[in-house]
CSV table of C-alpha atoms and ligand atoms in Angstrom, one decimal:
chain,number,residue,atom,x,y,z
A,1,MET,CA,-5.4,17.0,-4.5
A,2,ASP,CA,-2.8,19.4,-6.3
A,3,LEU,CA,-1.6,17.7,-9.4
A,4,SER,CA,1.7,19.6,-9.1
A,5,CYS,CA,2.6,16.4,-7.3
A,6,GLU,CA,5.9,16.1,-5.1
A,7,ASN,CA,8.2,13.4,-5.7
A,8,THR,CA,7.1,11.5,-3.4
A,9,GLN,CA,4.0,11.0,-4.5
A,10,SER,CA,4.3,10.3,-8.0
A,11,GLU,CA,5.9,7.0,-7.8
A,12,TYR,CA,3.3,3.9,-8.8
A,13,ILE,CA,3.6,1.0,-6.6
A,14,VAL,CA,1.6,-2.4,-7.6
A,15,VAL,CA,0.9,-4.8,-4.8
A,16,LYS,CA,-0.4,-8.2,-6.3
A,17,ALA,CA,-2.0,-10.2,-3.9
A,18,GLU,CA,-1.3,-13.6,-3.9
A,19,ASN,CA,-3.6,-15.4,-1.9
A,20,SER,CA,-7.8,-14.0,-1.1
A,21,GLY,CA,-8.7,-11.8,1.6
A,22,VAL,CA,-4.9,-9.4,1.2
A,23,GLN,CA,-6.0,-6.1,3.1
A,24,VAL,CA,-3.7,-3.2,1.9
A,25,ILE,CA,-4.7,-0.4,4.5
A,26,GLY,CA,-4.2,3.7,3.9
A,27,MET,CA,-2.5,5.4,6.4
A,28,THR,CA,-2.8,9.1,7.2
A,29,ARG,CA,0.1,11.6,6.3
A,30,GLY,CA,0.6,14.2,8.8
A,31,GLN,CA,0.8,14.5,13.0
A,32,ASP,CA,-1.9,11.8,13.4
A,33,THR,CA,-1.1,8.0,11.6
A,34,ARG,CA,-4.7,6.4,11.3
A,35,PRO,CA,-5.8,4.1,9.1
A,36,HIS,CA,-8.4,6.0,7.0
A,37,HIS,CA,-9.1,3.4,4.0
A,38,THR,CA,-9.0,-0.3,3.4
A,39,GLU,CA,-9.0,-2.0,0.4
A,40,ALA,CA,-9.4,-5.7,-0.1
A,41,LEU,CA,-8.4,-7.5,-3.0
A,42,ASP,CA,-9.0,-11.3,-3.6
A,43,LYS,CA,-5.9,-13.7,-5.5
A,44,GLY,CA,-4.4,-12.3,-8.2
A,45,GLU,CA,-5.9,-8.8,-8.5
A,46,VAL,CA,-3.8,-6.2,-8.7
A,47,LEU,CA,-3.2,-2.5,-7.4
A,48,VAL,CA,-1.6,0.2,-8.8
A,49,MET,CA,-1.1,2.7,-6.7
A,50,GLN,CA,0.1,6.2,-5.5
A,51,PHE,CA,1.4,8.1,-2.1
A,52,THR,CA,-0.9,11.2,-1.8
A,53,ASP,CA,-1.5,14.0,0.3
A,54,LYS,CA,-3.8,11.6,2.1
A,55,THR,CA,-2.0,8.9,2.4
A,56,SER,CA,1.7,8.4,3.8
A,57,LEU,CA,2.1,5.0,4.4
A,58,ILE,CA,0.3,1.5,3.4
A,59,LYS,CA,0.1,-1.3,5.6
A,60,ILE,CA,-0.5,-5.1,3.8
A,61,LYS,CA,-2.0,-7.4,5.7
A,62,GLY,CA,-1.9,-11.1,3.8
A,63,ASN,CA,0.2,-12.7,1.0
A,64,ALA,CA,1.3,-10.0,-1.6
A,65,LYS,CA,4.3,-9.2,-4.0
A,66,ILE,CA,4.5,-5.3,-4.0
A,67,TYR,CA,6.7,-4.2,-6.7
A,68,THR,CA,8.3,-0.9,-6.3
A,69,LYS,CA,11.4,1.4,-7.5
A,70,PHE,CA,13.7,-0.4,-4.8
A,71,GLY,CA,12.7,-4.3,-6.0
A,72,ILE,CA,9.8,-6.9,-5.0
A,73,VAL,CA,9.4,-7.6,-1.3
A,74,GLU,CA,7.1,-10.6,0.0
A,75,SER,CA,4.7,-9.6,2.3
A,76,GLU,CA,3.4,-12.8,4.2
A,77,LYS,CA,0.6,-13.9,6.9
A,78,VAL,CA,1.9,-15.8,9.3
A,79,SER,CA,-0.2,-18.4,10.7
A,80,THR,CA,-0.1,-18.0,15.0
A,81,LYS,CA,-0.4,-21.6,15.9
B,101,LIG,N1,1.1,10.5,9.8
B,101,LIG,C1,2.9,9.7,9.4
B,101,LIG,C2,3.4,11.7,8.5
B,101,LIG,O1,2.7,11.9,7.4
B,101,LIG,C3,3.3,8.4,8.6
B,101,LIG,C4,4.2,8.4,8.5
B,101,LIG,C5,5.4,8.7,7.4
B,101,LIG,C6,5.6,7.4,9.8
B,101,LIG,N2,6.4,8.3,7.7
B,101,LIG,C7,6.1,7.6,9.2
B,101,LIG,C8,5.0,7.1,11.4
B,101,LIG,C9,7.4,7.4,9.9
B,101,LIG,C10,6.3,6.8,11.7
B,101,LIG,C11,7.6,6.7,10.9
B,101,LIG,O2,4.6,11.3,8.8
């Protein structure tokens, strides 16, 4: 990746898994929007991440806390029964 990085690619985001089995799914940048990488986290594990030239979206499945410059957001797994 080009290390001169645009601003959009220099921010760090932290994802903390509140349960085991949290998935952080990286989605492709560009015309195509598809998953290209999945990271599985156990309870208490933390991922410190940046967007890159390959990744413009992330999707988080399961219970996690997401720390960004905008504040903290919680993702939740909702039971469907
Ligand atoms: N592949 C798309 C892109 O790089 C992913 C994307 C980014 C997107 N922002 C979006 C898709 C907003 C829908 C809406 O542009």
